[in-house]
XYZ file of C-alpha atoms in Angstrom:
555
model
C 0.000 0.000 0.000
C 1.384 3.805 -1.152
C 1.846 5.965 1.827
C -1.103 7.738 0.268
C -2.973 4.710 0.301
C -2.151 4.480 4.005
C -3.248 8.029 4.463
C -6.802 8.004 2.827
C -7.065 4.087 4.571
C -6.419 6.266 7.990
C -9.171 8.659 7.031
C -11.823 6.174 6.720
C -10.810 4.659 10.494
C -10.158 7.764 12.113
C -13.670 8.725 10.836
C -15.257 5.874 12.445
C -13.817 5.649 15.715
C -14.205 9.124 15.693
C -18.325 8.969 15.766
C -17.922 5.736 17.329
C -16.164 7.134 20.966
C -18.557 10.171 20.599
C -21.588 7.482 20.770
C -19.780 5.929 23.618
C -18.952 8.822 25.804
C -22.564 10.719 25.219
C -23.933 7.049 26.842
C -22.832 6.759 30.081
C -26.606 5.337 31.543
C -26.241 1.886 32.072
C -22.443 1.744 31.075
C -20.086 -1.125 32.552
C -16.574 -0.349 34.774
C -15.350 -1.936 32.272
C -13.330 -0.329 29.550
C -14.104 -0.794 25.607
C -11.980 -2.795 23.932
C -8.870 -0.466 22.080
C -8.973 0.234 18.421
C -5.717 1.215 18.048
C -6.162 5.142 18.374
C -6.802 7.032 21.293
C -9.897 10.182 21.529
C -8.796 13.163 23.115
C -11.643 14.139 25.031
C -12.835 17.485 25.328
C -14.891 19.649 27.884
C -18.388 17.932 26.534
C -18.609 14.968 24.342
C -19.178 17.132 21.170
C -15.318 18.493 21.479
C -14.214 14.744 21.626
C -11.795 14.249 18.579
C -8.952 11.756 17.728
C -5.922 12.416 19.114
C -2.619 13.262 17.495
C 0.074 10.968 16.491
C 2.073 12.394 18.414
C 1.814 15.200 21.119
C 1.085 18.275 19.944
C 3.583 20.528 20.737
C 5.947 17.692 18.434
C 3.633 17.446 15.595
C 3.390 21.108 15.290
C 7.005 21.256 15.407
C 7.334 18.465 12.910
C 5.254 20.104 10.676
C 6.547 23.466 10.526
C 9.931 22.152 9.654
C 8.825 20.347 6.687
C 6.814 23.353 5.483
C 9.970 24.779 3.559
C 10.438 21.616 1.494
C 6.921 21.274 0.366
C 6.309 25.161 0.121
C 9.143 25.235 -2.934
C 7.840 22.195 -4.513
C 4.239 23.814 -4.430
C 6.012 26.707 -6.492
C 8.408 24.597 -8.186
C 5.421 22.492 -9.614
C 2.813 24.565 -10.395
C 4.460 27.973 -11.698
C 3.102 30.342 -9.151
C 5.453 33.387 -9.089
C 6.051 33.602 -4.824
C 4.254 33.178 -1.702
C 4.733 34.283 2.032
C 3.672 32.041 4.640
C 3.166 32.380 8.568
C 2.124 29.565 11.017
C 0.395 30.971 14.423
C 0.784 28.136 17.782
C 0.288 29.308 21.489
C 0.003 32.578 20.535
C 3.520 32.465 19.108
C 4.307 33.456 15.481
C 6.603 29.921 15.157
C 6.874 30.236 11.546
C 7.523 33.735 8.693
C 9.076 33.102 5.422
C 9.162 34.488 2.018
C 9.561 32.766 -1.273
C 9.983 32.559 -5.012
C 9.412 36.640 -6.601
C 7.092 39.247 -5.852
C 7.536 40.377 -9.875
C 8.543 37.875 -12.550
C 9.639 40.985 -14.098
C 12.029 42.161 -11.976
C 12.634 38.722 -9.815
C 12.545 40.791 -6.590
C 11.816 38.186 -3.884
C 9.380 38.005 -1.801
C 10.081 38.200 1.977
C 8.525 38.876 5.220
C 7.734 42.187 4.747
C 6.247 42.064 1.095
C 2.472 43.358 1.095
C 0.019 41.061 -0.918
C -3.641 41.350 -2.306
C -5.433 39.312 0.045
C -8.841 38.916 -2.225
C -11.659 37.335 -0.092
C -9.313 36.780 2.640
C -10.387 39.871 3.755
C -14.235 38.600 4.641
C -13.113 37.267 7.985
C -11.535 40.164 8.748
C -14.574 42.279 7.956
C -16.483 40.012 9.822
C -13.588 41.111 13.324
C -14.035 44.729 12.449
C -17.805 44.422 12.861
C -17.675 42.277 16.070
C -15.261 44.706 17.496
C -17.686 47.628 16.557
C -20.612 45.731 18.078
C -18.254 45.110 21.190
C -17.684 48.994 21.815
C -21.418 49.800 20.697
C -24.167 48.410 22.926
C -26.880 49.476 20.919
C -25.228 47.728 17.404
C -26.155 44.705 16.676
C -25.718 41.722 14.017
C -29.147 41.270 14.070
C -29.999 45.387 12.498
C -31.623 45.713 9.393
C -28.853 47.741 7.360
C -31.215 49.907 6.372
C -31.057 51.832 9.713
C -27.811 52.822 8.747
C -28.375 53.232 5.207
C -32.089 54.638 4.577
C -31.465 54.906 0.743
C -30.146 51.600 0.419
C -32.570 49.118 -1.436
C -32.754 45.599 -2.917
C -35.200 44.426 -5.876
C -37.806 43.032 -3.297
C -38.958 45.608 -0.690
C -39.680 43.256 1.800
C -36.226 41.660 1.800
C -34.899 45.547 1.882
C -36.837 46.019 4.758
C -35.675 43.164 6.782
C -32.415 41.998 5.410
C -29.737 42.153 8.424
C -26.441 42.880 8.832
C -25.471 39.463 9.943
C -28.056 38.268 6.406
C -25.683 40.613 4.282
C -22.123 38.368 6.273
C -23.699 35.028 5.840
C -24.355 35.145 1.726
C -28.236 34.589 2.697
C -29.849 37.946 1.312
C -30.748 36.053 -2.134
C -28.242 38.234 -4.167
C -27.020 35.922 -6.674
C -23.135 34.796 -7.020
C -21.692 37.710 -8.876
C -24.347 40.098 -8.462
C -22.398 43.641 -8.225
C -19.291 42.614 -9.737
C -19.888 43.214 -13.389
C -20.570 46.497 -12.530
C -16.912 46.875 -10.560
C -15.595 44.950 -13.470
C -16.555 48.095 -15.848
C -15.676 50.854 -13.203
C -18.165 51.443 -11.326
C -17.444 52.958 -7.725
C -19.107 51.263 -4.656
C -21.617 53.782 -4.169
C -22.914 53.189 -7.840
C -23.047 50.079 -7.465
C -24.985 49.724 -4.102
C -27.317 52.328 -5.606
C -28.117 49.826 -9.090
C -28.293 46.752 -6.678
C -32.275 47.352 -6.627
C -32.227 45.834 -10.394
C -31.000 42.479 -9.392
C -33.037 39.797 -9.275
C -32.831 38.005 -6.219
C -33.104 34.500 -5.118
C -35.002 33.517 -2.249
C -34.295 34.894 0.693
C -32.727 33.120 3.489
C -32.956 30.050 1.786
C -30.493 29.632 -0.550
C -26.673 30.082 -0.080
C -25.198 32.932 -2.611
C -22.081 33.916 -2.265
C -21.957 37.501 -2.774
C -18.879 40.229 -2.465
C -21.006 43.323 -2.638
C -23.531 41.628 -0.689
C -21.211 41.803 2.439
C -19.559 44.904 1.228
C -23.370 46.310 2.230
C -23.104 44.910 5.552
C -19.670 46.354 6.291
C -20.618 49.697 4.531
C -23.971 49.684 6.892
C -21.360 49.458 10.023
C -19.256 52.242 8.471
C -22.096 54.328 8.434
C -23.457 53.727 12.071
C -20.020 55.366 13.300
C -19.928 58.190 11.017
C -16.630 56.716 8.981
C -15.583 55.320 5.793
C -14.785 51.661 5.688
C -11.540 52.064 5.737
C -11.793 54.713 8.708
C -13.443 51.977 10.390
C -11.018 48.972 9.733
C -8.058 50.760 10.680
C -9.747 52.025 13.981
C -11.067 48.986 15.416
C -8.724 46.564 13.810
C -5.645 47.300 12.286
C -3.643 49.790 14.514
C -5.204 48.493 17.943
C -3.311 44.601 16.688
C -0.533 46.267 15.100
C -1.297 45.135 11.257
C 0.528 48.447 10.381
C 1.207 46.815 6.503
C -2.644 46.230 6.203
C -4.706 48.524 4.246
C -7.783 48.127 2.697
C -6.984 50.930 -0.211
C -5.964 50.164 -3.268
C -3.580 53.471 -3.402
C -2.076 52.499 0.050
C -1.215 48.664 -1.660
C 0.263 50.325 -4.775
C 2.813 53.148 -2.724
C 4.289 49.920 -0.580
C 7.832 49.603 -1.916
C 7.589 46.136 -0.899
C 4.758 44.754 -2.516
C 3.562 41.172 -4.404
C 2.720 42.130 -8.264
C -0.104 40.431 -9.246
C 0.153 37.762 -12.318
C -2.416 36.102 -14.116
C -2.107 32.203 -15.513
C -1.290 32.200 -19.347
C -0.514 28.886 -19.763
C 0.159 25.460 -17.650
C 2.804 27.114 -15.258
C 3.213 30.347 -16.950
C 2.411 33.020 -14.995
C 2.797 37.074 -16.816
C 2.426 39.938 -14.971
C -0.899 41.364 -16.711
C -3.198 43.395 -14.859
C -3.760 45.633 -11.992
C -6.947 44.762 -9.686
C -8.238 47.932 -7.561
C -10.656 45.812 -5.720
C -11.621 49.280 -3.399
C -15.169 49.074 -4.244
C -15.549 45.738 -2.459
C -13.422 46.694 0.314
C -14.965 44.702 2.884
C -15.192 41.423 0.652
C -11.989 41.516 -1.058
C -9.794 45.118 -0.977
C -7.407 43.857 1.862
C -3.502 43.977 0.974
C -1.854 42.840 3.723
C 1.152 40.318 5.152
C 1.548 36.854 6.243
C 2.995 38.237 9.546
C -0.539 40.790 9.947
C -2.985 38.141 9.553
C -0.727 35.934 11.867
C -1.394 39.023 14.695
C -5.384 38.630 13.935
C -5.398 34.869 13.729
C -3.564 35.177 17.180
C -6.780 37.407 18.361
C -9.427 35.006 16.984
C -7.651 31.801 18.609
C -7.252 33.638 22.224
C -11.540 33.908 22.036
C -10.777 37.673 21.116
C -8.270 38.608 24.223
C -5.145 40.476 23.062
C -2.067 40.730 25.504
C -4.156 38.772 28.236
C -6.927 41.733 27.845
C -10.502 41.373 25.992
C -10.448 43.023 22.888
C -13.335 41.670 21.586
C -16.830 40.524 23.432
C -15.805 36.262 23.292
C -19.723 35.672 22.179
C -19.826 38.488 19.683
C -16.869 36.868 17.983
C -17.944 33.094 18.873
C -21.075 34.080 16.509
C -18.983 35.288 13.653
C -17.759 31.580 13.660
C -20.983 29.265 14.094
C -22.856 28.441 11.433
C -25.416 30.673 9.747
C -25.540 29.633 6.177
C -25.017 25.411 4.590
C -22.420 26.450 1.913
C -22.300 22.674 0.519
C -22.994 19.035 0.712
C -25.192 16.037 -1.227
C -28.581 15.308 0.464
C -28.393 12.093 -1.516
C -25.353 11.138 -0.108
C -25.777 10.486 3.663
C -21.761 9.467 3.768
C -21.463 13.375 2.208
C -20.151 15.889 5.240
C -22.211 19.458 5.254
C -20.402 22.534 4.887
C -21.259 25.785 6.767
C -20.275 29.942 6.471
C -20.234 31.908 9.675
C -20.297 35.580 9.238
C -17.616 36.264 6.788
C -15.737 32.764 7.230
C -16.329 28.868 6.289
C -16.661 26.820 9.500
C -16.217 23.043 9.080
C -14.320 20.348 10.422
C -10.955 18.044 10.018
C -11.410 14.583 9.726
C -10.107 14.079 13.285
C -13.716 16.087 14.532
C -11.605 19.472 15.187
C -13.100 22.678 14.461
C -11.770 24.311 11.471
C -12.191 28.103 10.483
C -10.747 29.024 6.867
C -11.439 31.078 4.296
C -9.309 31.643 0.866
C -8.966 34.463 -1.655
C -8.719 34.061 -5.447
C -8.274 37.201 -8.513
C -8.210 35.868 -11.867
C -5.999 38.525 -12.446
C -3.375 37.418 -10.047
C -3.739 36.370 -5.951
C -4.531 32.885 -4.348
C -4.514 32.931 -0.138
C -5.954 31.268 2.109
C -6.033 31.626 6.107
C -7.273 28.544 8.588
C -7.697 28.140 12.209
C -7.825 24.842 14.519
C -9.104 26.861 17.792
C -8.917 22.632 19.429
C -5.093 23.067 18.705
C -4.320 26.821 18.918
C -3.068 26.469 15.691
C -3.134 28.752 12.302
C -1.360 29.069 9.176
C -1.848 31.591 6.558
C -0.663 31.539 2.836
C -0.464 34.500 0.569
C 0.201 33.657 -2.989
C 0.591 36.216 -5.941
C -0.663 34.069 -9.222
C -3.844 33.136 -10.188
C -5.731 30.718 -8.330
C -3.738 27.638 -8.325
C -4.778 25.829 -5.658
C -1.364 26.634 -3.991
C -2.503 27.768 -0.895
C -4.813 25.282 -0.080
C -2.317 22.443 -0.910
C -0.110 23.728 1.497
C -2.512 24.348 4.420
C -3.946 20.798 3.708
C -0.636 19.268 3.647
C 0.568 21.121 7.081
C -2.677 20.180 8.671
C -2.362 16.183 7.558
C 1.106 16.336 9.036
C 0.176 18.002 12.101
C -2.687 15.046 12.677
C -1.158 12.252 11.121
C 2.838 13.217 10.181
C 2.056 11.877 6.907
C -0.119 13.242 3.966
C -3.035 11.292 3.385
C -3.989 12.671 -0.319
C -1.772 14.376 -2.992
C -2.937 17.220 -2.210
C -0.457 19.116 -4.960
C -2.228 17.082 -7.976
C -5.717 17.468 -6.141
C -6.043 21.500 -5.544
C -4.578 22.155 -8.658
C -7.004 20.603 -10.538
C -10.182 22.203 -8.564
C -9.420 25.146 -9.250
C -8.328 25.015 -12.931
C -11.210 26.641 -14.389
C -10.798 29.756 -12.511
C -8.250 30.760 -15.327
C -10.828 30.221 -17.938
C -12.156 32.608 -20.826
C -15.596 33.209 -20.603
C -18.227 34.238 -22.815
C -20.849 32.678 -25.414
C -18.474 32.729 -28.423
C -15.329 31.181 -26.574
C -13.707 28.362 -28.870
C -16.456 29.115 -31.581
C -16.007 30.541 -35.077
C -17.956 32.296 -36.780
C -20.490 30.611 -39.350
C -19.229 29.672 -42.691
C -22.303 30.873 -44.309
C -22.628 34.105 -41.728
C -25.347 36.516 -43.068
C -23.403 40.168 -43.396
C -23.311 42.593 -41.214
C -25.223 46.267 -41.671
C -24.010 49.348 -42.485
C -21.688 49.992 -39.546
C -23.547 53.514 -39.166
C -26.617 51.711 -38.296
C -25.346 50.418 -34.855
C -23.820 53.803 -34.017
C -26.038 55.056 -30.998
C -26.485 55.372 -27.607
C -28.219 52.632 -25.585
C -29.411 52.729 -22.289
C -29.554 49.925 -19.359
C -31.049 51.074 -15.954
C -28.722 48.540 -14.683
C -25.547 49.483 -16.575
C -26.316 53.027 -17.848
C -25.215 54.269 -21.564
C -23.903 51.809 -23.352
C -22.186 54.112 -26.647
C -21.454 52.806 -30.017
C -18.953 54.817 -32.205
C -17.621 54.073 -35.505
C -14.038 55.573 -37.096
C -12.666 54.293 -40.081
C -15.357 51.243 -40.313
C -14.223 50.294 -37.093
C -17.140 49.661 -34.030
C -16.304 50.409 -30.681
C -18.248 50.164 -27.877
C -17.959 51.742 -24.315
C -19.653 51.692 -21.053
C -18.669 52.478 -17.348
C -17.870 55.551 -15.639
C -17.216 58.400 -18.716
C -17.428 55.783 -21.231
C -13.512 54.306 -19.619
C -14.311 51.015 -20.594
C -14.031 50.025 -24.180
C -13.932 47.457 -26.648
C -14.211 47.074 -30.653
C -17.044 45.701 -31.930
C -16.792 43.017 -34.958
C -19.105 41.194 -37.237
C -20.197 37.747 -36.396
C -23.480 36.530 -38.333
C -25.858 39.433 -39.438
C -26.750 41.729 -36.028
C -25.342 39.237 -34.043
C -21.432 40.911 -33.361
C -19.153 40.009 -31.193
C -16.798 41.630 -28.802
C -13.986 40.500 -26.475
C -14.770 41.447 -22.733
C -12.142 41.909 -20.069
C -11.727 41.820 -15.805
C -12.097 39.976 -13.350
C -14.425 37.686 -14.399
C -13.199 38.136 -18.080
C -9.977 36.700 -18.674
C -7.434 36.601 -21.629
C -9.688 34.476 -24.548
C -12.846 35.810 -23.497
C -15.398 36.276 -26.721
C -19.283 37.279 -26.027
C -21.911 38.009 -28.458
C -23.666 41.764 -28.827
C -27.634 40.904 -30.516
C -28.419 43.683 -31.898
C -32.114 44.131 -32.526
C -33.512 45.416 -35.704
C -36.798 47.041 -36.539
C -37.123 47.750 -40.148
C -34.033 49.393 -41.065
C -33.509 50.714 -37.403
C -31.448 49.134 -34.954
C -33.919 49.539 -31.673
C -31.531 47.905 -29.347
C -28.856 44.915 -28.380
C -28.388 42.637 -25.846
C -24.840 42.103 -24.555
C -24.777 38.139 -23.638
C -21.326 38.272 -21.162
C -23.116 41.163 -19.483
C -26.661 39.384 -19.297
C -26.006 36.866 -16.558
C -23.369 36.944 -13.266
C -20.604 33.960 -13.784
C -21.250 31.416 -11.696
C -22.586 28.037 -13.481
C -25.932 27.729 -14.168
C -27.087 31.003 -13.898
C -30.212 31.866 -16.579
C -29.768 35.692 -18.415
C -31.179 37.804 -15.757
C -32.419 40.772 -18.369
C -29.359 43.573 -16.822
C -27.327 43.228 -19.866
C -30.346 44.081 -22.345
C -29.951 47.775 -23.752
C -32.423 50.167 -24.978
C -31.768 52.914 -28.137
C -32.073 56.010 -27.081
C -33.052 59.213 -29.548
């Protein structure tokens, strides 16, 4: 048997005597003197039976040890294998920082490496943060609550169903629960748009049921942390540095994109061009989502916060932040994933701002990552059972990177062996996150295509009440189109199959290889208005056209 053989063989026994001893313990009524027969691995057994989990392999103080000082090793090879430009990683035990390193380049262009000090775009990473700031504002404000409407704090705010505008809460807005679908905001960031727009056009979305379904949504939670903003009178950022950042010492973190771009020391981002070619591409300003994903920070910052979290909120032997205000930020609010079908299937959870779950060996485990397409994989996770936490900050395109290495630290810590290959299984997951999209990708266009018009007869304004003016010039034959904020975002428009044209669309969501279709509509010998497909739907899979990318002529 492989030694991953052995590993995923361990799984399935751990597993069992795992729910096994729990059934035990929980039964005491009626129980003999004497003891159960030994399966070969002993339960650590916690203050109630529901923290009972199998025990190390070792004790913990070695296994952690162990396991930091094979992190180097397999934290190359992650790079070495999959491409990924640099990464700085930090490992939290005791309250200790025990492990801070650098490696690979923060810039394939200049090969500058990456060390302790280098400042990277944390993406989503910066959720559980969000979700601190707001417990430490509720902490310091007895009359805020997660349980507000945000609409006390922001009376103008509104969502496409009055009653869920009336009632949505903060802690609906940290949980993904509001019915905003995956995506729903970001198109409009993607073309320019500042976070006030946005918030103010989030009234067109349709929404999924509310409370019911799981939708994970960046500019959802950006309205929950904007709503705290507000009930102090600050900016996000006001807020976040406030309650947060200077009181722990995070004096690298910022959650401004300007503040990111002036650190000397800084991770470039780089998007995936190939299988293990990473180029240096794009610049992501992610400031209108600041409280979902506009974090830039170090490994050796979020090692001072995970440090908070794990001491139940005490910093320096002092409360910083009300234990069961932060306890709630990490129970479960939302189920984030798992097959009803399946009763063998585990069921995932979010918190507010964070994915609770377990490890195989029953330990509570808090993690969330952070992924740009346009260049920045991370990932943070917690085992509060061990006082343990390890953060990885990558700067390429999701890869997988991250959470290879956390799961490989973690097996070692439980097991000192890996149980999976976890370098040719995260890889793979998150492969697609590199892809083009768009209607047209890999098509051409038909061999018997009906010609386009007159280019003059596109030439117009249109109008979305979603998007705004959508303009179509023409110079030299040539169609380009342009939408966002003073028209900044632009792209030429080129003939497909009669009205149907295509166009390329780039960002976040958009990435190199991207081809959508523009419909035009005709009426006569007037062109009365198009429908831009990429724009017509958010990008998660499975998602029907939700009518926002449908323009209107105007004059």
């Amino acid at each position: 048997m492989s030694s991953t053989d052995r590993g995923i063989a361990r799984i399935v026994a751990v597993s069992t005597v795992a729910v096994l001893a729990a059934g035990i313990t929980g039964c005491s009524a009626g129980a003999t003197e004497e003891p159960m027969p030994s399966s070969g691995l002993a339960v650590a057994l916690g203050e109630d039976p529901s923290q009972d989990a199998v025990d190390l392999y070792t004790d913990r103080d070695a296994a952690v040890a162990a396991a930091v000082d094979a992190l180097p090793e397999f934290i190359e090879k992650a790079l070495d294998q999959t491409g990924v430009p640099g990464a700085a990683v930090a490992v939290v035990s005791n309250g200790e920082v025990v492990f801070e390193e650098g490696y690979g380049v923060r810039d394939v262009t200049t090969e500058e490496p990456v060390g302790v000090d280098t400042v990277f775009q944390i993406a989503s990473l910066s959720k559980p943060l969000s979700s601190s700031i707001v417990a430490k504002a509720i902490t310091e404000d007895a009359e805020l609550s997660w349980e507000d409407p945000v609409v006390e704090y922001l009376p103008d705010f509104a969502l496409n169903d009055p009653y869920v505008t009336e009632h949505a809460k903060i802690a609906d807005f940290f949980s993904h629960r509001t019915g905003i679908p995956t995506g729903g905001g970001d198109d409009l960031e993607d073309i320019g748009f500042d976070a006030e727009y946005i918030m103010a056009h989030m009234n067109q979305i349709p929404l999924a049921s509310f409370r019911d379904t799981y939708q994970y949504s960046n500019f959802g939670l950006t309205v929950g942390g904007e709503a705290v903003a507000a009930s102090r009178g600050q900016t996000w950022a006001e807020t976040a540095h406030e309650l947060l950042f200077d009181p722990l010492g995070m004096t690298s973190t910022t959650t401004l994109h300007d503040d990111y771009l002036a650190a000397d020391d800084r991770a470039a981002m780089h998007a995936r061009t190939g299988e293990g070619v990473y180029e240096q591409l794009f610049d992501r300003d992610a400031d209108a989502e600041a409280p979902a994903g506009g974090v830039a920070s170090t490994a050796g910052d979020i090692a001072k916060w995970m440090n908070m979290v794990l001491a139940n909120g005490e910093v320096d032997g002092e409360e910083f932040i009300d234990p069961l205000v932060l306890a709630n930020t990490y129970s479960a609010h939302s189920i984030t994933g798992g097959d009803a079908t399946n009763l063998v299937s585990r069921t995932s959870h979010y918190g507010f701002g964070t994915n609770v779950g377990a490890t195989v060996t029953g330990r509570v485990n808090i993690n969330h990552s952070g992924a740009f397409g346009w260049g920045a994989a991370t990932n943070a996770t917690m085992i509060p059972d061990l006082n343990l936490g390890i953060v990885v900050l990558t700067n390429g395109a999701p890869s997988g990177v991250p959470e290879a290495i956390v799961s490989e630290f973690l097996d070692l810590v439980q097991f000192g062996e890996e149980t999976r290959p976890w370098l040719d299984i995260w890889p793979t997951v998150f492969a697609h996150f590199s892809d083009p999209a768009g209607d047209l990708v890999g098509e051409e266009a038909p061999a018997d295509a009906a010609p386009m018009g007159a280019a003059g007869d596109y030439v117009g304004t249109y109008t979305s009440p979603y998007f705004g003016s959508f303009v179509v010039t023409e110079e030299n034959g040539t169609l380009t189109g342009a939408l966002g904020p003073e028209g900044g975002y632009t792209f030429e428009i080129d003939a497909w199959d009669g009205d149907t044209l295509s166009f390329v669309p780039t960002g976040e969501n958009a990435l190199p290889g991207s081809l959508s279709s523009a419909v035009f509509v005709r009426d006569g010998d007037r062109i009365t208005g198009v429908t831009l497909t990429y724009f017509n739907k958010f990008p998660a899979p499975g998602q029907e056209p939700n009518g926002l990318g449908v323009f209107t002529r105007v004059g």
